[in-house]
Amino acid sequence: MRTKGKWRFAVFVAAMLISLPVASQAPQRGEPMAVIVHKSNPLQSITFDELRKLCLAERRNWPHGRRATIALCEIGIPEHNAVLEQVYGMNEAEFNRYFLQGTFTGEIKATPKQVASVAGVRHFVFNVPGAIGFVRLSEVDDSVKVLQLGGLSPTNTAYPLNLPPGNSKEPVPKAKLP
Amino acid sequence: MSLTDSGRRIARLVGASDRYALSFVLIGLALAGIGGYVIFDLNTAQRQVGQMYAGSVRGLDLVGELQYQIQEARRTLLYGLTTTDVNRQLEHVGRARASDAEVFALLSRGQALRVSPELDEGFRRLRQDWTDYLTNRDEVIASILEGDPNQAMQLNMESGVITFNRVRDSLGFIREQFYAEADRQLARVQSLFRDSLGKFAISLFLTLTFTVFAVRIVQRNKMLDAVRSSETRLREVVRSIDEGMLVINKNGCLQMWNQAAVRITGKTEDAVLGRPLSEVLPAAASSTLGEAIAQSQKVGVGATLKDLHLSDSAGDRAFVARVFPFEHGTTVFFRDAPVWPADPALPPRGLVEGTTEPPAVGDSQPAGPSNGVNPAKNAPPVVPTSGEWEYFISPAGRVLSCSPDFECHTGYPVQLLMENPGLLRELVVEEDRPLWDEKLSQSAEGKSSPRVQCRIRHSAGYFIWLEQTWEPVHDDNGKVQGTRICNRDITAWKRTELQTQKDLEAVAHLTRIAASSGLSASITHELNQPLTAILSNAQAIQQILTLDPPDLEEIREAVEDVVTDSLRAGEVIRRLRVLFKRSDLAKRRLDVNELAWETVHLLRNTMALQRISARLELDASVSPVLGDRVQLQQVLLNLLINAMDAMDGERQENKSLLIVSSRDAGNSVRLSVHDSGSGLTPEVMEQLFQPFFTTKKAGMGMGLSVARSIVVGHGGMLWATNNPDRGAAFHFTLPIAGEPTV
């Protein structure tokens, strides 16, 4: 009995030692972030550029005419930083300055809504037909619709929008929604 | 009760239960049916109330919950308009949507109730309206969250309010339907309650009726049994009566005729029952008896017919009949009449003895047999069983009114008394007339006299004892109008009293003789002293006569001494003779102090021999008493001898006797005899005056019993106490002479 246990432990250690070099050679990629919209939204897919235009308020309405509203997590939540970095291509200061300037000049009518939690983003999208939000894939449920990005679903390894590695867990939300 | 009796009683009860069993089974079944019906009715009522609760009450509760949740959904949505913070807005929106879910759940529950088609339609409409409202509401939520409150308000005002009002109207419709349903169900329950109440009342009435019926059945059967039993016993009793007995109803027909009546008259029961008296008895007898029955029915008291004649084959026979009226008829007992004494002056049987004097009626008085007023000669007198009557006389003694019973008791007609003013006084026996005159004069002065005892003569010659109460009657001015005299016949009681007195005297005589042993020493000494003196004087005279010349003066003195001593001895003998003589009671005024001296004197030598010192503390102011000297001396003698016996065995210095006389409360005189013996124990005290109780070895146990009888006979009391220091004391009281004792 004791001999059999020792054999099992030896096989496990060997497997770990063999797999370690392979993992270190693959590119670093976090959990994919889904682009979610209201279920009534007719779109199935969106290109990265169209997404970027909607987010930067360069384009105000959806193709079917509904006004687009951006829902982001608040600062400090990994999704917030990931969207700013990968979609907006800005840091926090540049993001604030961009929308302050746009609002001041009148070019931007509505700024992105910053919600306190990932679940809040999901609820927002659920309640607003023209809303678009970003949540990690594990937070997606049936209340919202996930758009393909550039024809790629979030589960695809080439999916371009991902959380930074090491941020698989969502931080504790500030306020729990009912 | 024997075992046989118990067995019979149990058998009777079992038989009774058999008879009642069917009735009780039927009544029990009826009651069980009624009970089941009431329970069924109550169950229906309970089901109806349950349905009412499930339908209306729960429905109204559901409506209340729906209203709350709808209002909550509406309210939280409007809260979202009051802030620009998207997180707060999301919070309110979340609450509004939670209320939406509650509303739909409640709608589903309401539709599941299926109370009525109207309500089903109401719930369907509400669901539709709520869905319409939610569609509009979603647009409002979107506008709020998009940060466009103006559009949100506009949407809310344009269609949100309208759709919400529709929801509210639908909810109101549902509520009204539930209220209407509740009213309908309440009306049904009330109707059911009224029906149940009516049924319960009917059930209660039937139950009571059945119960009363059952009780009546049981009572009736028990009464019938009791009546049968009583009837059987009555027949046995009537059969056992050795006198003839008949019962006549109000119509004068015979209802009962016993075996003795058959034997006496020779007429069978079948021949007489239901027939009038005149057809059963001879004309004279039935007429006399009929009158007596009518009179006794009228006055309501019994009567006695002493000379009822029946003629048959055996000849003319006399009977005594007693008539007893009752509510529905009259009972008559009859038997052979006793043979009366030939001399009319002799009293009939059963009356006071020693009254052989003829009626003392004066020549001027139309009374007595010679005047033809003796009712016994003419017609049998009807003597009511009541022993009281009264008359009212004027201050001069004239009779103004008189009870009819006077004739029954005296044998003289009332009319005769009214026509002869002096007859009433003449009827009083001669010895009691002074008392009569005294009471008459006292009543004329307005004084009443209770319990006056006197004798009056019956027309048959004997006298009867009466106890009278003289009560003067005054007019408005206080003047005496007359005197009402209530009379009570106490002849029987007096006869008993006289007999008792005679018996007492006989016993007293015996005890006096028995007490003579206690006096023997005194008698010996009393007689020895004068006899010795006589002997000495005689011897002295003999010696003086031998002298020459004899001293005549000495002889004369000696002879005088002899005479004196002889008289003294004679006096002693006389007193002893009086004591032992059996004579009739003779009450006279006597001084108790003198009585005490005399009695102590009789015993003084015995006391001296027993070394007893006697002391007398006599109150000289005590009044004389009325009594028999010999009997009272016997009482005192008994007490003194008992006291001396009680001190027998005591030391000489402890033997003392004290006789005390004093005036007692209540106009009486008390005599007390104190000794210094060992006193009386409670056990002895209890039985002290009982006959044949004695603590002496040679005692009869009659002394104190007789003494108490004598004292009580004199109107006094005799009792015993223990002295505070030592010894016992016997006390007796006697009423002072001149008190109202006749």
mmCIF file of N, CA, C and O in Angstrom, chain B residues 683-735:
data_model
loop_
_atom_site.group_PDB
_atom_site.id
_atom_site.type_symbol
_atom_site.label_atom_id
_atom_site.label_comp_id
_atom_site.label_asym_id
_atom_site.label_seq_id
_atom_site.Cartn_x
_atom_site.Cartn_y
_atom_site.Cartn_z
ATOM 1 N N GLU B 683 -68.824 12.143 87.726
ATOM 2 C CA GLU B 683 -69.636 10.967 87.388
ATOM 3 C C GLU B 683 -70.810 10.841 88.355
ATOM 4 O O GLU B 683 -71.942 10.556 87.953
ATOM 5 N N VAL B 684 -70.519 11.061 89.635
ATOM 6 C CA VAL B 684 -71.583 10.967 90.641
ATOM 7 C C VAL B 684 -72.583 12.095 90.447
ATOM 8 O O VAL B 684 -73.799 11.910 90.530
ATOM 9 N N MET B 685 -72.060 13.278 90.137
ATOM 10 C CA MET B 685 -72.920 14.454 89.952
ATOM 11 C C MET B 685 -73.939 14.208 88.839
ATOM 12 O O MET B 685 -75.089 14.648 88.922
ATOM 13 N N GLU B 686 -73.487 13.492 87.784
ATOM 14 C CA GLU B 686 -74.388 13.245 86.651
ATOM 15 C C GLU B 686 -75.583 12.384 87.028
ATOM 16 O O GLU B 686 -76.688 12.592 86.566
ATOM 17 N N GLN B 687 -75.349 11.383 87.900
ATOM 18 C CA GLN B 687 -76.404 10.397 88.184
ATOM 19 C C GLN B 687 -77.038 10.590 89.551
ATOM 20 O O GLN B 687 -77.807 9.740 90.000
ATOM 21 N N LEU B 688 -76.687 11.687 90.212
ATOM 22 C CA LEU B 688 -77.049 11.885 91.612
ATOM 23 C C LEU B 688 -78.541 11.730 91.872
ATOM 24 O O LEU B 688 -78.943 11.091 92.860
ATOM 25 N N PHE B 689 -79.355 12.272 91.002
ATOM 26 C CA PHE B 689 -80.791 12.291 91.258
ATOM 27 C C PHE B 689 -81.542 11.185 90.523
ATOM 28 O O PHE B 689 -82.774 11.213 90.467
ATOM 29 N N GLN B 690 -80.794 10.255 89.926
ATOM 30 C CA GLN B 690 -81.477 9.160 89.243
ATOM 31 C C GLN B 690 -81.919 8.121 90.273
ATOM 32 O O GLN B 690 -81.184 7.835 91.230
ATOM 33 N N PRO B 691 -83.101 7.551 90.103
ATOM 34 C CA PRO B 691 -83.583 6.539 91.043
ATOM 35 C C PRO B 691 -82.638 5.334 91.089
ATOM 36 O O PRO B 691 -82.062 4.951 90.071
ATOM 37 N N PHE B 692 -82.479 4.785 92.282
ATOM 38 C CA PHE B 692 -81.683 3.579 92.533
ATOM 39 C C PHE B 692 -80.196 3.801 92.316
ATOM 40 O O PHE B 692 -79.435 2.856 92.180
ATOM 41 N N PHE B 693 -79.779 5.049 92.255
ATOM 42 C CA PHE B 693 -78.337 5.310 92.210
ATOM 43 C C PHE B 693 -77.878 5.663 93.627
ATOM 44 O O PHE B 693 -78.415 6.575 94.260
ATOM 45 N N THR B 694 -76.884 4.937 94.129
ATOM 46 C CA THR B 694 -76.403 5.196 95.484
ATOM 47 C C THR B 694 -74.918 4.894 95.566
ATOM 48 O O THR B 694 -74.393 4.072 94.798
ATOM 49 N N THR B 695 -74.251 5.586 96.454
ATOM 50 C CA THR B 695 -72.834 5.304 96.719
ATOM 51 C C THR B 695 -72.667 4.635 98.085
ATOM 52 O O THR B 695 -71.550 4.347 98.495
ATOM 53 N N LYS B 696 -73.805 4.430 98.765
ATOM 54 C CA LYS B 696 -73.743 3.804 100.092
ATOM 55 C C LYS B 696 -73.890 2.290 99.944
ATOM 56 O O LYS B 696 -74.594 1.818 99.045
ATOM 57 N N LYS B 697 -73.293 1.586 100.917
ATOM 58 C CA LYS B 697 -73.361 0.115 100.855
ATOM 59 C C LYS B 697 -74.779 -0.360 101.106
ATOM 60 O O LYS B 697 -75.254 -1.302 100.468
ATOM 61 N N ALA B 698 -75.487 0.291 102.025
ATOM 62 C CA ALA B 698 -76.827 -0.169 102.383
ATOM 63 C C ALA B 698 -77.910 0.784 101.888
ATOM 64 O O ALA B 698 -79.046 0.744 102.357
ATOM 65 N N GLY B 699 -77.560 1.654 100.940
ATOM 66 C CA GLY B 699 -78.543 2.644 100.480
ATOM 67 C C GLY B 699 -79.502 2.070 99.459
ATOM 68 O O GLY B 699 -79.196 1.116 98.750
ATOM 69 N N MET B 700 -80.707 2.706 99.363
ATOM 70 C CA MET B 700 -81.698 2.291 98.369
ATOM 71 C C MET B 700 -81.523 3.035 97.051
ATOM 72 O O MET B 700 -81.969 2.586 96.001
ATOM 73 N N GLY B 701 -80.935 4.217 97.139
ATOM 74 C CA GLY B 701 -80.786 5.022 95.927
ATOM 75 C C GLY B 701 -82.043 5.764 95.560
ATOM 76 O O GLY B 701 -82.218 6.165 94.403
ATOM 77 N N MET B 702 -82.957 5.935 96.512
ATOM 78 C CA MET B 702 -84.219 6.607 96.216
ATOM 79 C C MET B 702 -84.324 7.963 96.912
ATOM 80 O O MET B 702 -85.196 8.771 96.574
ATOM 81 N N GLY B 703 -83.479 8.196 97.933
ATOM 82 C CA GLY B 703 -83.633 9.395 98.764
ATOM 83 C C GLY B 703 -83.605 10.683 97.963
ATOM 84 O O GLY B 703 -84.546 11.480 98.015
ATOM 85 N N LEU B 704 -82.547 10.900 97.210
ATOM 86 C CA LEU B 704 -82.428 12.160 96.477
ATOM 87 C C LEU B 704 -83.452 12.248 95.346
ATOM 88 O O LEU B 704 -83.949 13.337 95.039
ATOM 89 N N SER B 705 -83.762 11.097 94.718
ATOM 90 C CA SER B 705 -84.761 11.099 93.652
ATOM 91 C C SER B 705 -86.122 11.540 94.187
ATOM 92 O O SER B 705 -86.796 12.391 93.596
ATOM 93 N N VAL B 706 -86.488 10.975 95.357
ATOM 94 C CA VAL B 706 -87.763 11.340 95.961
ATOM 95 C C VAL B 706 -87.723 12.798 96.415
ATOM 96 O O VAL B 706 -88.697 13.553 96.245
ATOM 97 N N ALA B 707 -86.569 13.199 96.992
ATOM 98 C CA ALA B 707 -86.459 14.572 97.470
ATOM 99 C C ALA B 707 -86.662 15.562 96.334
ATOM 100 O O ALA B 707 -87.378 16.560 96.470
ATOM 101 N N ARG B 708 -86.049 15.274 95.183
ATOM 102 C CA ARG B 708 -86.218 16.184 94.049
ATOM 103 C C ARG B 708 -87.676 16.203 93.584
ATOM 104 O O ARG B 708 -88.223 17.255 93.262
ATOM 105 N N SER B 709 -88.324 15.025 93.545
ATOM 106 C CA SER B 709 -89.728 14.977 93.121
ATOM 107 C C SER B 709 -90.589 15.821 94.053
ATOM 108 O O SER B 709 -91.498 16.534 93.615
ATOM 109 N N ILE B 710 -90.291 15.725 95.390
ATOM 110 C CA ILE B 710 -91.077 16.506 96.352
ATOM 111 C C ILE B 710 -90.877 18.002 96.115
ATOM 112 O O ILE B 710 -91.831 18.777 96.067
ATOM 113 N N VAL B 711 -89.611 18.391 95.937
ATOM 114 C CA VAL B 711 -89.325 19.825 95.767
ATOM 115 C C VAL B 711 -89.967 20.335 94.468
ATOM 116 O O VAL B 711 -90.576 21.408 94.446
ATOM 117 N N VAL B 712 -89.821 19.563 93.393
ATOM 118 C CA VAL B 712 -90.425 19.972 92.119
ATOM 119 C C VAL B 712 -91.937 20.036 92.262
ATOM 120 O O VAL B 712 -92.599 20.927 91.725
ATOM 121 N N GLY B 713 -92.493 19.069 92.994
ATOM 122 C CA GLY B 713 -93.937 19.082 93.240
ATOM 123 C C GLY B 713 -94.385 20.308 93.993
ATOM 124 O O GLY B 713 -95.545 20.726 93.903
ATOM 125 N N HIS B 714 -93.466 20.919 94.754
ATOM 126 C CA HIS B 714 -93.782 22.154 95.469
ATOM 127 C C HIS B 714 -93.461 23.387 94.644
ATOM 128 O O HIS B 714 -93.520 24.506 95.155
ATOM 129 N N GLY B 715 -93.062 23.174 93.394
ATOM 130 C CA GLY B 715 -92.767 24.327 92.519
ATOM 131 C C GLY B 715 -91.362 24.837 92.692
ATOM 132 O O GLY B 715 -91.055 25.964 92.285
ATOM 133 N N GLY B 716 -90.477 24.034 93.273
ATOM 134 C CA GLY B 716 -89.110 24.494 93.477
ATOM 135 C C GLY B 716 -88.113 23.666 92.702
ATOM 136 O O GLY B 716 -88.476 22.915 91.805
ATOM 137 N N MET B 717 -86.828 23.837 93.046
ATOM 138 C CA MET B 717 -85.756 23.108 92.369
ATOM 139 C C MET B 717 -84.795 22.565 93.407
ATOM 140 O O MET B 717 -84.630 23.165 94.477
ATOM 141 N N LEU B 718 -84.149 21.447 93.098
ATOM 142 C CA LEU B 718 -83.144 20.861 93.984
ATOM 143 C C LEU B 718 -81.935 20.534 93.136
ATOM 144 O O LEU B 718 -82.039 19.880 92.097
ATOM 145 N N TRP B 719 -80.754 20.982 93.597
ATOM 146 C CA TRP B 719 -79.537 20.698 92.838
ATOM 147 C C TRP B 719 -78.353 20.608 93.789
ATOM 148 O O TRP B 719 -78.487 20.952 94.973
ATOM 149 N N ALA B 720 -77.216 20.171 93.257
ATOM 150 C CA ALA B 720 -76.032 19.966 94.092
ATOM 151 C C ALA B 720 -74.849 20.675 93.475
ATOM 152 O O ALA B 720 -74.760 20.798 92.251
ATOM 153 N N THR B 721 -73.949 21.142 94.336
ATOM 154 C CA THR B 721 -72.704 21.757 93.870
ATOM 155 C C THR B 721 -71.573 21.298 94.777
ATOM 156 O O THR B 721 -71.822 20.752 95.862
ATOM 157 N N ASN B 722 -70.369 21.513 94.353
ATOM 158 C CA ASN B 722 -69.205 21.285 95.220
ATOM 159 C C ASN B 722 -68.818 22.600 95.857
ATOM 160 O O ASN B 722 -68.854 23.656 95.210
ATOM 161 N N ASN B 723 -68.434 22.551 97.141
ATOM 162 C CA ASN B 723 -68.005 23.770 97.819
ATOM 163 C C ASN B 723 -66.663 24.222 97.269
ATOM 164 O O ASN B 723 -65.892 23.396 96.753
ATOM 165 N N PRO B 724 -66.377 25.511 97.351
ATOM 166 C CA PRO B 724 -65.088 25.990 96.822
ATOM 167 C C PRO B 724 -63.901 25.340 97.539
ATOM 168 O O PRO B 724 -62.905 25.005 96.901
ATOM 169 N N ASP B 725 -63.992 25.164 98.845
ATOM 170 C CA ASP B 725 -62.852 24.600 99.580
ATOM 171 C C ASP B 725 -62.913 23.074 99.612
ATOM 172 O O ASP B 725 -62.073 22.386 99.074
ATOM 173 N N ARG B 726 -63.956 22.554 100.222
ATOM 174 C CA ARG B 726 -64.081 21.097 100.280
ATOM 175 C C ARG B 726 -65.531 20.736 100.530
ATOM 176 O O ARG B 726 -66.314 21.545 101.029
ATOM 177 N N GLY B 727 -65.894 19.511 100.236
ATOM 178 C CA GLY B 727 -67.244 19.049 100.487
ATOM 179 C C GLY B 727 -68.228 19.466 99.415
ATOM 180 O O GLY B 727 -67.880 20.143 98.448
ATOM 181 N N ALA B 728 -69.470 19.036 99.646
ATOM 182 C CA ALA B 728 -70.517 19.317 98.677
ATOM 183 C C ALA B 728 -71.637 20.107 99.348
ATOM 184 O O ALA B 728 -71.680 20.230 100.572
ATOM 185 N N ALA B 729 -72.499 20.682 98.522
ATOM 186 C CA ALA B 729 -73.641 21.428 99.051
ATOM 187 C C ALA B 729 -74.868 21.066 98.239
ATOM 188 O O ALA B 729 -74.790 20.913 97.018
ATOM 189 N N PHE B 730 -76.001 20.879 98.944
ATOM 190 C CA PHE B 730 -77.274 20.624 98.282
ATOM 191 C C PHE B 730 -78.189 21.811 98.564
ATOM 192 O O PHE B 730 -78.281 22.274 99.703
ATOM 193 N N HIS B 731 -78.813 22.316 97.497
ATOM 194 C CA HIS B 731 -79.659 23.492 97.624
ATOM 195 C C HIS B 731 -81.046 23.139 97.118
ATOM 196 O O HIS B 731 -81.176 22.384 96.150
ATOM 197 N N PHE B 732 -82.053 23.686 97.786
ATOM 198 C CA PHE B 732 -83.385 23.618 97.188
ATOM 199 C C PHE B 732 -84.141 24.901 97.464
ATOM 200 O O PHE B 732 -83.912 25.589 98.458
ATOM 201 N N THR B 733 -84.989 25.229 96.486
ATOM 202 C CA THR B 733 -85.771 26.460 96.604
ATOM 203 C C THR B 733 -87.243 26.100 96.700
ATOM 204 O O THR B 733 -87.679 25.065 96.193
ATOM 205 N N LEU B 734 -87.978 26.993 97.340
ATOM 206 C CA LEU B 734 -89.426 26.822 97.452
ATOM 207 C C LEU B 734 -90.074 28.173 97.217
ATOM 208 O O LEU B 734 -89.563 29.191 97.709
ATOM 209 N N PRO B 735 -91.157 28.213 96.450
ATOM 210 C CA PRO B 735 -91.808 29.506 96.219
ATOM 211 C C PRO B 735 -92.461 30.050 97.488
ATOM 212 O O PRO B 735 -92.979 29.276 98.303
#
